[in-house]
Structures are given as C-alpha cells and as structure tokens.
Coordinates of C-alpha atoms in Angstrom, one line a residue:
Chain A
M1 CA 30.9 -22.5 35.2
S2 CA 27.1 -22.3 35.0
T3 CA 27.1 -20.4 31.3
L4 CA 23.1 -20.1 31.8
R5 CA 21.8 -18.2 34.4
R6 CA 18.4 -19.4 36.0
G7 CA 17.4 -15.7 35.3
Q8 CA 17.9 -16.4 31.2
V9 CA 16.1 -20.0 31.7
A10 CA 13.2 -17.9 33.5
H11 CA 13.5 -15.4 30.7
L12 CA 13.3 -18.3 27.9
A13 CA 10.5 -20.0 29.7
R14 CA 8.0 -16.5 30.0
L15 CA 8.8 -16.0 25.6
A16 CA 7.9 -19.3 25.3
H17 CA 5.0 -19.1 27.5
I18 CA 6.2 -22.4 29.7
D19 CA 5.3 -22.1 33.4
M20 CA 7.8 -22.9 35.3
S21 CA 7.8 -23.6 39.4
D22 CA 11.4 -22.6 41.1
E23 CA 12.2 -26.4 40.4
E24 CA 12.4 -27.0 37.0
L25 CA 13.6 -23.6 36.9
D26 CA 17.2 -24.9 39.0
R27 CA 16.9 -28.6 37.3
M28 CA 16.4 -26.9 33.8
S29 CA 19.7 -24.0 34.6
G30 CA 21.1 -27.0 35.4
E31 CA 20.9 -29.5 32.7
L32 CA 21.2 -26.8 29.7
D33 CA 24.8 -25.4 31.2
V34 CA 25.5 -29.7 30.2
I35 CA 23.8 -29.1 26.6
V36 CA 25.9 -25.5 26.5
D37 CA 29.4 -26.5 27.4
S38 CA 29.4 -29.5 25.0
I39 CA 28.8 -26.8 22.7
K40 CA 31.6 -24.4 23.9
S41 CA 34.4 -27.3 23.0
I42 CA 33.2 -26.1 19.1
S43 CA 35.1 -23.3 20.1
E44 CA 38.1 -24.7 20.9
A45 CA 38.5 -25.8 17.2
A46 CA 37.8 -23.2 15.7
G47 CA 39.9 -20.6 15.4
D48 CA 39.7 -17.1 14.8
D49 CA 40.6 -17.4 11.1
V50 CA 37.1 -20.0 10.2
P51 CA 34.5 -18.1 9.5
P52 CA 30.8 -19.3 10.7
T53 CA 29.0 -21.4 9.0
S54 CA 25.5 -22.0 9.0
H55 CA 25.3 -24.7 5.9
P56 CA 27.8 -27.5 6.1
L57 CA 26.8 -28.3 2.6
P58 CA 28.7 -26.4 -0.1
L59 CA 24.9 -25.5 -2.0
T60 CA 23.3 -22.5 -2.6
N61 CA 19.8 -21.3 -4.7
V62 CA 17.9 -24.5 -4.3
F63 CA 14.5 -23.4 -5.7
R64 CA 11.1 -24.1 -7.1
E65 CA 9.5 -22.7 -9.4
D66 CA 6.6 -20.6 -8.7
V67 CA 3.6 -23.4 -9.4
V68 CA 1.0 -24.3 -7.6
G69 CA 0.6 -28.0 -5.7
Q70 CA -0.9 -29.9 -3.8
T71 CA -2.6 -27.9 -0.2
L72 CA -4.2 -30.4 2.1
S73 CA -8.1 -30.0 2.6
N74 CA -9.3 -28.3 6.2
E75 CA -10.1 -31.5 7.6
E76 CA -6.3 -33.2 6.7
A77 CA -5.1 -29.5 8.2
L78 CA -7.4 -29.8 11.3
S79 CA -7.0 -33.5 12.1
G80 CA -3.9 -32.8 14.1
A81 CA -5.8 -29.7 16.0
P82 CA -6.5 -30.1 20.0
D83 CA -9.4 -27.9 19.1
S84 CA -11.3 -26.1 16.0
A85 CA -14.4 -24.1 15.0
D86 CA -15.7 -22.8 11.6
G87 CA -12.9 -24.2 10.1
R88 CA -9.8 -23.1 11.6
F89 CA -8.0 -23.8 14.8
K90 CA -8.8 -22.6 18.3
V91 CA -6.0 -21.3 20.5
P92 CA -6.2 -19.4 24.3
A93 CA -6.9 -16.1 24.2
I94 CA -3.1 -14.4 24.6
L95 CA -2.7 -11.5 25.8
D96 CA 1.0 -10.0 25.0
E97 CA 1.0 -9.0 21.4
D98 CA -2.2 -8.0 19.3
Chain B
M1 CA -4.2 -1.2 28.4
T2 CA -7.1 0.8 26.8
T3 CA -8.0 2.9 29.2
T4 CA -9.3 5.8 27.2
A5 CA -7.6 8.1 29.6
T6 CA -7.6 11.5 26.4
T7 CA -4.4 12.0 25.8
E8 CA -2.3 15.4 25.7
L9 CA -1.5 17.1 22.5
M10 CA 0.5 20.3 21.3
T11 CA -0.5 22.0 18.8
F12 CA 1.0 20.6 15.5
D13 CA 2.8 24.1 15.4
D14 CA 3.6 24.5 18.6
A15 CA 5.0 20.7 18.4
I16 CA 7.9 21.5 15.0
A17 CA 8.6 25.4 16.8
K18 CA 10.1 23.0 19.5
Y19 CA 11.0 19.7 18.3
D20 CA 12.5 18.1 15.4
P21 CA 10.7 15.1 14.3
V22 CA 12.6 12.2 13.1
L23 CA 10.6 9.2 10.8
G24 CA 11.2 5.8 10.3
F25 CA 9.5 3.6 8.0
E26 CA 9.1 0.0 7.8
V27 CA 6.9 -1.3 4.7
H28 CA 5.2 -4.8 4.8
V29 CA 4.3 -6.3 0.8
E30 CA 3.1 -9.2 -0.3
L31 CA 4.0 -10.2 -3.2
N32 CA 1.4 -11.4 -5.7
T33 CA 3.7 -14.9 -6.2
K34 CA 1.4 -17.9 -7.2
T35 CA 1.5 -19.4 -4.6
K36 CA 3.8 -19.1 -1.2
M37 CA 7.4 -18.7 -0.1
F38 CA 8.4 -21.5 0.5
S39 CA 5.5 -24.3 0.3
A40 CA 3.1 -25.0 -3.2
A41 CA 0.3 -23.3 -1.7
P42 CA -1.4 -21.3 -3.3
N43 CA -1.1 -17.3 -2.2
A44 CA -4.3 -16.7 -2.8
F45 CA -6.9 -13.7 -1.1
G46 CA -10.6 -14.3 0.2
D47 CA -10.7 -18.1 0.3
D48 CA -12.2 -20.2 3.0
P49 CA -10.1 -21.1 6.0
N50 CA -7.4 -23.1 6.2
T51 CA -7.5 -25.1 2.7
N52 CA -4.4 -22.9 0.8
V53 CA -2.5 -24.6 3.3
T54 CA 0.3 -27.4 3.1
P55 CA 2.3 -29.2 5.9
V56 CA 4.9 -26.7 5.6
C57 CA 2.8 -23.6 6.0
L58 CA 1.1 -25.6 9.6
G59 CA 4.9 -26.3 10.9
L60 CA 4.3 -30.1 11.1
P61 CA 7.2 -31.8 11.7
G62 CA 9.9 -33.3 9.4
V63 CA 8.6 -30.8 6.7
L64 CA 11.2 -29.1 4.8
P65 CA 11.0 -25.4 3.5
V66 CA 12.0 -24.7 -0.8
V67 CA 12.1 -20.9 -2.0
N68 CA 10.1 -19.7 -4.5
K69 CA 12.3 -18.2 -7.1
H70 CA 9.7 -16.1 -8.4
A71 CA 9.4 -14.5 -4.9
V72 CA 13.6 -13.8 -4.8
E73 CA 13.2 -12.5 -8.5
Y74 CA 10.8 -10.1 -7.2
S75 CA 13.0 -8.8 -4.6
I76 CA 15.4 -8.6 -6.5
K77 CA 13.3 -6.0 -8.9
I78 CA 12.3 -4.6 -5.2
G79 CA 15.7 -3.9 -4.3
L80 CA 16.6 -3.0 -7.5
A81 CA 14.1 -0.5 -7.9
L82 CA 14.7 1.1 -4.9
G83 CA 18.7 2.3 -6.1
C84 CA 19.5 -0.7 -3.4
T85 CA 22.8 -3.0 -4.4
I86 CA 21.8 -6.5 -4.1
A87 CA 23.2 -8.6 -2.3
E88 CA 26.2 -11.2 -3.6
S89 CA 24.5 -13.8 -0.9
C90 CA 22.3 -14.0 1.6
R91 CA 20.5 -15.7 3.6
F92 CA 17.4 -16.6 6.2
A93 CA 17.1 -16.4 9.2
R94 CA 15.3 -17.8 12.0
K95 CA 13.3 -15.3 14.0
N96 CA 11.8 -17.2 17.1
Y97 CA 8.4 -15.5 19.2
F98 CA 6.0 -17.7 20.4
Y99 CA 2.5 -16.7 19.0
P100 CA -0.6 -18.5 17.6
D101 CA 0.2 -16.5 14.3
T102 CA 2.9 -18.9 13.1
P103 CA 2.7 -22.5 14.4
K104 CA 6.2 -23.0 13.5
N105 CA 7.2 -20.1 16.8
F106 CA 9.7 -18.9 13.6
Q107 CA 9.3 -16.4 10.9
T108 CA 11.3 -17.3 8.4
S109 CA 13.1 -13.7 7.4
Q110 CA 16.2 -12.1 6.7
Y111 CA 18.6 -11.0 9.2
D112 CA 22.1 -10.2 9.2
E113 CA 21.9 -10.7 6.0
P114 CA 19.4 -9.1 3.3
I115 CA 19.0 -9.1 -0.4
A116 CA 18.9 -5.4 -0.8
Y117 CA 20.6 -3.3 0.9
D118 CA 21.6 0.8 0.9
G119 CA 19.1 2.8 -1.5
A120 CA 17.3 6.1 -2.3
I121 CA 14.1 7.3 -2.9
D122 CA 13.4 10.6 -4.1
I123 CA 9.7 11.4 -2.8
E124 CA 7.5 14.4 -4.5
L125 CA 5.4 16.5 -1.8
D126 CA 2.4 17.8 -3.8
D127 CA 3.8 21.3 -4.2
G128 CA 6.8 19.8 -6.3
T129 CA 8.8 19.9 -3.0
V130 CA 11.4 16.5 -3.4
F131 CA 12.8 14.6 0.1
T132 CA 15.2 11.8 -0.9
V133 CA 14.3 8.8 1.7
E134 CA 17.4 6.2 2.2
I135 CA 16.6 3.0 2.1
E136 CA 18.7 0.5 4.7
R137 CA 17.3 -2.7 3.5
A138 CA 14.4 -5.1 1.8
H139 CA 14.4 -8.6 3.2
M140 CA 12.3 -11.2 2.2
E141 CA 10.3 -13.1 4.6
E142 CA 6.9 -14.6 4.9
D143 CA 3.7 -13.2 6.1
A144 CA 1.9 -15.0 8.9
G145 CA -1.6 -16.4 9.4
K146 CA -4.8 -14.4 10.4
L147 CA -6.1 -14.3 14.0
T148 CA -9.7 -13.7 15.3
H149 CA -10.6 -12.3 18.5
M150 CA -13.5 -14.7 19.7
G151 CA -15.5 -14.2 23.1
G152 CA -14.5 -10.3 23.4
T153 CA -15.4 -6.7 22.6
T154 CA -15.3 -6.3 18.5
G155 CA -13.2 -9.1 17.8
R156 CA -10.3 -7.1 19.7
I157 CA -7.8 -9.6 22.0
Q158 CA -8.7 -7.6 25.3
G159 CA -11.1 -9.7 27.0
A160 CA -11.4 -12.1 24.3
E161 CA -11.7 -15.6 25.0
Y162 CA -10.2 -17.8 22.5
S163 CA -8.8 -17.4 19.5
L164 CA -9.2 -18.8 16.2
V165 CA -6.3 -19.2 13.3
D166 CA -6.2 -19.0 9.4
Y167 CA -2.9 -19.8 8.0
N168 CA -4.3 -19.4 4.8
R169 CA -2.0 -16.1 4.8
S170 CA 0.8 -18.1 6.7
G171 CA 4.0 -18.6 4.3
V172 CA 2.6 -15.5 1.7
P173 CA 5.8 -14.2 0.5
L174 CA 6.9 -10.3 2.1
V175 CA 9.6 -8.1 1.4
E176 CA 9.8 -6.0 4.3
I177 CA 11.8 -2.3 3.4
V178 CA 13.1 -0.7 6.2
T179 CA 14.8 3.2 5.8
K180 CA 17.4 5.0 7.7
P181 CA 16.1 7.8 9.5
V182 CA 14.5 10.3 8.0
E183 CA 15.4 13.6 9.1
G184 CA 15.1 17.1 8.5
V185 CA 11.2 17.0 7.4
G186 CA 9.9 19.3 10.0
D187 CA 6.6 20.1 9.6
R188 CA 6.2 18.4 6.4
A189 CA 6.7 14.7 8.3
P190 CA 3.2 14.1 8.1
E191 CA 2.7 14.8 4.8
L192 CA 6.0 12.8 3.5
A193 CA 4.6 10.1 5.9
K194 CA 2.0 10.1 3.3
A195 CA 3.6 10.5 -0.2
Y196 CA 6.0 8.1 1.2
V197 CA 3.8 4.7 1.1
T198 CA 1.7 6.5 -1.6
A199 CA 5.5 5.8 -3.6
I200 CA 6.1 2.2 -2.3
R201 CA 2.7 1.2 -3.2
E202 CA 3.3 3.1 -7.1
I203 CA 6.5 1.0 -7.4
V204 CA 5.5 -2.0 -6.2
K205 CA 2.2 -1.9 -8.9
N206 CA 4.0 -0.7 -11.4
L207 CA 6.9 -4.1 -11.1
D208 CA 3.2 -6.0 -10.8
V209 CA 5.0 -7.9 -7.9
S210 CA 2.1 -7.3 -5.5
D211 CA -1.3 -6.2 -5.7
A212 CA -0.7 -3.4 -3.4
R213 CA -4.0 -3.6 -2.6
M214 CA -3.5 -1.4 1.2
E215 CA -7.6 -2.9 2.1
R216 CA -6.3 -5.9 2.0
G217 CA -3.2 -5.8 3.8
N218 CA -0.8 -6.4 0.7
V219 CA 1.0 -3.5 1.8
R220 CA 1.1 -2.5 5.9
C221 CA 3.5 0.2 6.9
D222 CA 5.3 0.8 10.8
A223 CA 5.7 4.2 11.2
N224 CA 8.6 5.2 13.6
V225 CA 8.1 9.0 14.9
S226 CA 10.6 10.2 17.6
L227 CA 11.2 14.0 18.2
R228 CA 14.3 16.0 19.5
P229 CA 14.8 19.3 20.7
V230 CA 15.1 21.8 17.7
G231 CA 19.2 21.9 17.6
Q232 CA 20.4 18.7 18.9
E233 CA 21.8 16.0 17.4
K234 CA 21.5 13.0 19.1
F235 CA 17.9 10.8 18.0
G236 CA 15.1 10.9 20.8
T237 CA 13.3 7.7 22.0
R238 CA 10.9 6.5 19.6
S239 CA 7.6 5.8 19.3
E240 CA 6.3 2.2 16.5
T241 CA 3.0 2.2 15.1
K242 CA 2.2 -0.6 14.1
N243 CA 0.1 -1.5 10.8
V244 CA -1.5 1.8 9.5
N245 CA -2.8 0.7 6.5
S246 CA -4.4 2.9 4.8
L247 CA -2.8 6.3 2.8
R248 CA -4.5 8.1 5.2
S249 CA -4.1 7.2 8.3
V250 CA 0.2 7.0 7.7
E251 CA -0.2 10.9 7.6
H252 CA -3.0 11.3 11.0
A253 CA -0.8 8.9 12.9
V254 CA 2.5 10.9 12.1
R255 CA 0.9 13.7 12.4
F256 CA -0.6 12.8 16.2
E257 CA 2.4 10.4 17.5
I258 CA 4.2 14.0 16.3
Q259 CA 1.5 16.0 19.2
R260 CA 1.7 13.1 21.6
Q261 CA 5.1 13.3 22.5
A262 CA 5.3 17.3 22.0
A263 CA 3.8 17.5 24.8
L264 CA 4.7 14.7 26.7
L265 CA 8.4 16.0 26.6
D266 CA 7.1 19.5 27.2
G267 CA 5.4 18.4 30.8
G268 CA 9.5 16.7 31.3
G269 CA 8.0 12.6 30.6
E270 CA 9.3 10.6 28.7
V271 CA 8.6 8.6 25.8
V272 CA 8.9 5.4 25.8
Q273 CA 10.1 2.9 23.7
E274 CA 6.8 1.0 22.6
T275 CA 4.6 -0.4 19.7
R276 CA 1.3 1.7 19.5
H277 CA -1.9 0.7 18.0
W278 CA -3.5 3.2 15.4
H279 CA -7.2 3.8 16.0
E280 CA -8.8 5.1 12.1
D281 CA -12.3 6.0 14.3
T282 CA -10.3 8.5 17.2
R283 CA -7.4 9.2 14.8
S284 CA -4.9 8.3 18.3
T285 CA -2.7 5.7 19.1
T286 CA -2.9 4.2 21.8
S287 CA -0.2 1.8 23.8
G288 CA 0.5 -1.6 23.0
R289 CA 3.3 -3.6 24.8
P290 CA 6.9 -2.0 25.6
K291 CA 9.4 -2.5 23.2
S292 CA 11.6 -4.8 25.9
D293 CA 11.7 -8.5 26.5
A294 CA 9.4 -9.6 24.4
D295 CA 11.0 -8.6 21.3
D296 CA 14.4 -10.6 22.3
Y297 CA 13.8 -12.7 18.7
R298 CA 16.9 -14.7 19.3
Y299 CA 17.7 -14.6 15.3
F300 CA 19.7 -17.7 13.8
P301 CA 20.6 -19.0 10.7
E302 CA 18.0 -21.1 9.1
P303 CA 19.4 -24.6 8.8
D304 CA 16.3 -25.0 6.2
L305 CA 17.5 -23.0 3.9
V306 CA 21.0 -22.3 1.5
P307 CA 21.8 -19.3 0.6
V308 CA 20.5 -17.3 -1.9
V309 CA 23.6 -16.6 -4.3
T310 CA 22.9 -13.6 -6.8
D311 CA 25.9 -12.8 -10.0
K312 CA 25.3 -9.9 -12.4
D313 CA 23.9 -11.9 -15.4
W314 CA 21.0 -12.7 -13.3
I315 CA 20.2 -9.2 -11.8
E316 CA 21.2 -7.1 -15.7
E317 CA 18.7 -9.7 -16.5
L318 CA 16.1 -8.8 -13.8
R319 CA 16.6 -5.1 -14.5
S320 CA 16.7 -5.1 -18.6
Q321 CA 12.6 -5.7 -16.7
L322 CA 11.9 -3.5 -14.7
P323 CA 9.5 -0.9 -16.2
E324 CA 9.5 2.4 -16.2
P325 CA 9.5 3.9 -13.2
P326 CA 6.3 6.3 -11.7
A327 CA 8.1 9.3 -11.0
I328 CA 9.3 9.4 -14.8
R329 CA 7.1 8.4 -16.2
R330 CA 5.0 11.0 -14.6
K331 CA 7.8 14.0 -15.4
R332 CA 7.6 12.2 -19.2
L333 CA 4.0 12.4 -19.9
K334 CA 3.2 15.8 -18.6
A335 CA 5.8 17.2 -20.3
D336 CA 4.2 15.4 -23.1
W337 CA 0.7 16.6 -22.6
G338 CA 1.6 20.5 -21.9
Y339 CA -0.1 20.0 -18.6
S340 CA 0.8 22.8 -15.5
D341 CA 1.4 21.5 -12.4
E342 CA -2.2 21.7 -11.3
E343 CA -3.6 20.1 -14.2
F344 CA -1.3 17.3 -14.0
R345 CA -1.6 16.9 -10.1
D346 CA -4.9 16.6 -10.5
V347 CA -5.0 13.8 -13.1
V348 CA -3.0 11.8 -10.4
N349 CA -4.2 12.4 -7.4
A350 CA -8.1 11.3 -9.6
G351 CA -6.7 7.9 -9.9
L352 CA -6.5 8.5 -13.6
L353 CA -2.8 8.3 -15.2
D354 CA -3.6 5.1 -17.1
S355 CA -7.2 6.2 -18.1
V356 CA -5.8 9.6 -19.9
E357 CA -2.5 8.0 -21.1
E358 CA -5.3 5.1 -23.1
T359 CA -7.1 7.7 -24.6
I360 CA -4.5 10.0 -25.6
A361 CA -2.1 7.4 -27.3
A362 CA -5.9 6.4 -29.1
G363 CA -5.5 9.9 -30.6
A364 CA -7.6 12.0 -29.0
S365 CA -5.8 15.5 -28.0
P366 CA -4.6 16.3 -23.9
A367 CA -6.7 18.8 -23.7
V368 CA -10.0 17.0 -24.6
A369 CA -8.6 13.5 -22.5
R370 CA -8.6 16.1 -19.6
K371 CA -11.9 17.6 -20.3
W372 CA -13.6 13.9 -20.3
W373 CA -11.6 12.5 -17.8
M374 CA -11.6 15.4 -15.0
G375 CA -14.8 16.8 -16.1
E376 CA -17.5 14.4 -17.1
V377 CA -16.6 11.1 -16.2
S378 CA -15.4 12.5 -12.6
R379 CA -18.8 13.5 -11.7
R380 CA -20.8 10.9 -12.2
A381 CA -17.9 8.4 -10.5
K382 CA -17.9 11.0 -7.4
A383 CA -22.2 11.0 -7.8
D384 CA -21.4 7.7 -7.5
D385 CA -19.5 6.9 -4.9
V386 CA -16.3 4.8 -7.5
E387 CA -13.1 5.8 -8.6
P388 CA -13.3 7.2 -12.2
A389 CA -11.2 4.3 -13.8
A390 CA -14.2 1.7 -12.2
L391 CA -17.3 3.6 -13.7
G392 CA -16.8 1.7 -17.3
V393 CA -16.1 4.6 -19.6
T394 CA -13.2 3.7 -22.6
S395 CA -10.8 5.8 -24.4
A396 CA -12.7 4.8 -27.7
T397 CA -16.3 5.3 -25.7
I398 CA -14.3 9.8 -25.0
I399 CA -12.5 9.6 -28.5
E400 CA -16.3 8.4 -30.5
L401 CA -17.9 11.3 -28.2
N402 CA -15.5 14.2 -29.7
E403 CA -15.1 13.3 -32.9
L404 CA -19.2 13.4 -32.6
I405 CA -19.6 16.9 -31.5
E406 CA -16.4 18.3 -33.6
A407 CA -18.5 17.1 -36.3
G408 CA -21.1 18.9 -35.1
K409 CA -23.7 15.8 -34.3
I410 CA -24.0 16.1 -31.0
N411 CA -23.5 19.0 -28.9
D412 CA -21.8 19.3 -25.4
K413 CA -25.4 18.8 -23.1
L414 CA -26.8 16.3 -26.2
A415 CA -23.0 14.9 -25.1
R416 CA -23.3 14.5 -21.5
Q417 CA -27.1 12.6 -22.9
T418 CA -25.3 10.3 -24.9
L419 CA -23.0 9.1 -22.1
D420 CA -25.5 8.5 -19.9
G421 CA -26.9 5.7 -22.4
V422 CA -23.1 4.2 -23.1
L423 CA -22.6 3.9 -19.6
A424 CA -26.5 2.3 -19.4
G425 CA -25.5 -0.4 -21.8
E426 CA -27.0 1.2 -24.5
G427 CA -24.4 0.5 -26.9
S428 CA -21.7 3.0 -28.8
P429 CA -22.2 6.8 -28.8
S430 CA -23.1 7.0 -32.2
E431 CA -25.6 4.0 -31.8
V432 CA -27.2 5.9 -28.5
V433 CA -27.4 9.2 -30.4
E434 CA -29.2 7.1 -33.2
K435 CA -31.3 5.3 -30.5
R436 CA -32.6 8.4 -28.6
G437 CA -32.6 10.5 -31.5
L438 CA -29.9 12.9 -29.9
A439 CA -28.5 14.3 -33.0
V440 CA -28.3 18.5 -33.2
V441 CA -30.8 20.3 -35.3
S442 CA -28.6 20.9 -38.4
D443 CA -31.0 21.5 -40.6
D444 CA -31.8 25.3 -41.1
S445 CA -35.1 25.7 -41.7
A446 CA -36.2 24.2 -39.1
L447 CA -33.6 26.2 -37.0
L448 CA -35.9 29.5 -38.1
E449 CA -38.4 27.9 -37.1
A450 CA -37.6 28.2 -34.0
I451 CA -35.6 31.0 -34.4
D452 CA -39.1 33.2 -34.9
G453 CA -40.7 32.0 -32.3
A454 CA -38.1 33.1 -30.4
L455 CA -37.9 36.5 -31.5
A456 CA -41.5 37.2 -31.7
A457 CA -41.2 36.1 -27.9
Q458 CA -39.0 38.1 -27.3
P459 CA -39.4 41.5 -29.2
D460 CA -37.7 44.1 -27.0
V461 CA -34.6 41.7 -27.1
A462 CA -35.0 41.4 -31.1
D463 CA -35.1 45.4 -30.8
K464 CA -32.1 45.6 -28.9
I465 CA -30.7 44.1 -31.0
R466 CA -31.2 45.6 -34.0
G467 CA -30.1 48.5 -32.4
G468 CA -26.1 46.9 -31.9
K469 CA -26.4 45.7 -28.8
V470 CA -25.1 42.2 -30.0
Q471 CA -24.2 39.9 -26.5
A472 CA -28.6 40.2 -25.5
V473 CA -28.8 37.6 -28.9
G474 CA -27.8 35.7 -26.2
A475 CA -31.2 35.3 -24.7
I476 CA -32.6 34.6 -28.0
V477 CA -30.0 31.3 -28.5
G478 CA -32.0 30.4 -25.0
G479 CA -34.8 30.2 -26.3
V480 CA -34.1 28.4 -29.6
M481 CA -32.4 25.9 -27.4
K482 CA -35.4 25.9 -25.2
A483 CA -37.5 25.3 -28.1
T484 CA -34.9 22.4 -29.9
K485 CA -34.6 21.1 -26.8
G486 CA -30.8 21.7 -26.6
Q487 CA -30.6 19.5 -29.6
A488 CA -29.3 22.5 -31.7
D489 CA -25.9 23.1 -32.8
A490 CA -25.5 27.0 -30.5
G491 CA -23.0 28.6 -32.5
R492 CA -24.5 28.0 -36.0
V493 CA -27.5 28.9 -33.9
R494 CA -26.4 32.2 -32.9
E495 CA -25.1 32.6 -36.4
L496 CA -28.8 32.3 -38.5
I497 CA -30.0 35.1 -35.9
L498 CA -28.0 37.3 -36.5
E499 CA -28.4 37.2 -40.5
R500 CA -32.5 36.9 -39.7
L501 CA -31.9 40.4 -37.8
D502 CA -29.7 41.4 -40.7
V503 CA -27.1 42.5 -37.6
Q504 CA -23.0 42.0 -37.8
A505 CA -21.5 39.9 -35.4

C-alpha cells in the first residue's frame, strides 16, 4: 500500500529546491514507497515496550577539548566550489528566505 | 514582498486599552569558546572569509562532528543562571532546511531534549516593577554561515543576482533561550522586551560565556507578539520579528507590532502567522515569509553525535563557578553605597557600575566616585561620543584628583584642568599639576595682594560688606579668582576678605 503520497514527495522536492516533473514525481513516489515499506518492518520487531533509540552504541559524552586545531586555507576551502568570488562561495540568490 | 505601502497603526494607548499583548522571546547567544561547537576551527570574528573553517564547518562528505566540552559547560552555566533544570541526558538533532547558509542542509541543534529547561528570571523595569519571565528551554546549536547578497540594491535579497557565502561563522556555538508566553504585562510590554534582552545579555556577559556584543550579533533576539481582546484567555495569532539586534530596536519592534496588529484586528482583519523583518531606519516591520510548509524542518536525532549525560558532581562544580548574579550584585552595591534609586540607576544606565565599584574599592567614598564618573568623566565622554568607561580614566586618577582637592592643592576648576592633562597623556594628576603649574595659590600674601586689588576695584561692594551684607563677598571672591586665574582656594579667599574688612562671618 502506498504510504508516501505524491503530494508529500512534491512537498519534499519543494523544500529541497529540486524541480521535479510530473513523471519524476510519479516514479519517485513509487521508489520511496519501497524504501518506506522496508523500514516499516522494524515496527513489527519493536513492540510498545521498546523505547526508540537514536544510537545503538552505549556511548555518552564524547567530547573534544576547546583547543584550536588545523584549519583549511581559503584556497583549500574553495577548491571544491563550483563558483567563488572574493574568497567566498558564490551561490544563486535564493528568494524564499532572508 | 517589499511593498512600501504604509502600514495602518493604532495608537499605542488605544491598542493597549482594547488588546492584551502576549510576548515570547527567542534569544540566540553566541558563546565565546576558543573553537566551534563541533570542530577545532577558531571561533573568531572579523577574519578573512572562509579561513576559520575545517571540513566539518563546510559539511564535506564523511566528516564527523565532535562536541566541544567547553560549549556544553557554558550552556549548562547559562541554564543554571536562568534557574533551569539541567537535563540528566540530552541529545542533538538535525534541523533540516535547504539554504546556502548551512552547507550540510541541516543545522545541528537540539529538539525534544534540550540541555536546560523550566527556568525563570526576574526582570526589573526602570521604575523598579518586577516581572517574572519563565524560561521554556535553553538548547545548544550551531550558528550558520554569513550570506552577502550581490547585484541587487544595498545587499538585500530582493533583486539580488547571487549571494556570497562565508562559513567562518558556520558552527560557532550558540545557545538559544526560549521563553514561555509572557502574559499580563500590558502597556509595559515594549519596556519589558528591552529589559529582558538587557538582562540576558548581562547574564551571559557576567558568566563570561559570550562577548555579548549585539552589534556583532553575539546576542540576537526574535520577538514574538500576539494580541487578544482584553479579558480573553485564548492567545491570538502571533508574528515573529526576526533578528532585532539592538536593545532599543527590541523595544520599538514590540511596540510597532502591537500597534500594527491592533489596527489590523480592529479593522476586522486577521493577523497572519509569519516572520517579519525589523527595519531600524523606518522603525517598522515588513512581512517576511508565512509560517507554513517552509518551516517543515523534519527534525530527527543526530546519528553522528552521542547523548550528553550530566551528573550531580559536574553540575555542582559548574554551579560553584557561577559569579554573583547581576541583579543581586546591583542590590548589594546599591545598599553598600547608599545611593538613591535614581542615582544608582543613572550609574547603571551609564555603564559605569564596574568603574564606580573599582574606584570605591580603591578607597574613594561612594559620593566622590559618583561625582567624578557621573559628572566630569561622563560629560567629556558625551562630548567625545564615546562610552565613559572607554575614556581612559582610571580609578587611580580619580582618587589622586580627589586627594589633591582635599589637601587644598587644587580646587574643582583646577581639577578639571588637571584631568585634561591626564587625558592628554601628560602623566598622573600630581605630575600634571606640577607641569602645568596648576596648584592653588595658598600663599596668603599673594592672595591678600589680589584681595586688595579686588576691593579697590569694587569700593561700593566693599562698603556693603563692611555694612554687614556678608553675602556680597561673592563678588570680591570672584574678582580674586579672576585675578589668580582660578588658582586660589575660594574658601580661604573668603576668610581673608572678611578678616581684611574686619567683618565677622
């Protein structure tokens, strides 16, 4: 049964600023359904008495001391950027936030 | 989006008569740790763009964040100072959104498990009225990069062709402090807004966990305002005014929103739940984006960071490091110094509490410390348009000036000239007095010469004094002070004049 409606996929695409055609939305809804259904099988294994966990390892308080370490140079930082100017990353203007 | 149509406003008094404002604040505090929240990049302001960055700050594939222990401790200290409960266990969460200020497409924050919750602080307004503001939570998160919009007008996003991004700020530790709804403040709402942000700023500065410089964005406030008809319990729809970045503008923004929403509601309209932007130049807000599906952040626990667990020993150790809270310190100092409410408030508002305290601790009387800092020093600071504390006057200077006056070596007028010299870098007050030859003329024979001259110049006044009009002596004193270029002790001059004329004071 379809769990992800097409509208939800369109919504996610809009949030991610991804332009998707109708055909792509149809295909993606189907593909994501398969993934969601697979993950759903977890709920069969975990009953109400099992608290949800976000970390499978019994670790807490993994900290770093507040000491400055190695940084990238400006050239290194920008080396993977598709475009840059004035030592900064250059990106398209995005209008829906300020 | 930026139509400049004039917004209808109701007068503030009318708005408050009809509507009851409910406020809420989200204050972001940048911590002054040496490094960022999740990486060893320096947390520094003003450096060349994209130089204080590591692969973690840039969200490069495969990186692993590691939590800065100091940032956690600073956050706990803030929580304790706000009277919060510190969580025994808390975790980080991803707040997902797509915008170039975060290269990861999410901000690492806390969601359902903040490090601190359920606090309260008392906020005192100028007239002494106290409101208790309840704190919902204080959570840890990271700051975003800085965008500069290019190609449009004056750096604004509207009409911009592209944006430039500097990730130096990306990952700087933040604590976001969220209040519960603040009710029952009525017409004091704008004042309370300012006083609340002032108090938070003061607290984090006092804890030394933030530089707390609002002009640098170390403390940033989002102010939520809603109105409900007086007598109604249910909250109205709120607006959220973003990034109100000075104490004065917090007050103005709340006032503006109350007036705007009141006019809207009164005209039969509805308040839209939306983000609004504050404009300092026009002292008004404009609509940003509606709070709608764009706010669908799809939080989920951060799988790359393990939970933070606190224990009693750790918390108590941090609690023992807390300085005296600013409000309590002020009460103590005011009582110790014996200042009136107004005198004390003036000192606080001038930002001179530390200077006055230091001067008194160094041996000056409270009255002398206040006289100098609030008088001559403040006057000069105002003339030079700088903060009085930044003028370069030290408590040692003030104490020495006062000693010179009390020893009769200089008078108030000469003391001011002495201060000129000190500020001009001519040395200590004694050295300036020496170099400039400012000492009062204390040699009676020199004074008598000047007195005789003044009496001869104003024989009618001299007669009046002889006739018993002792108050007329002021004119003669004035003549002597003029003749000695102010370098005489006026009290001694007065005595000598009366002796000379053989009149009993």
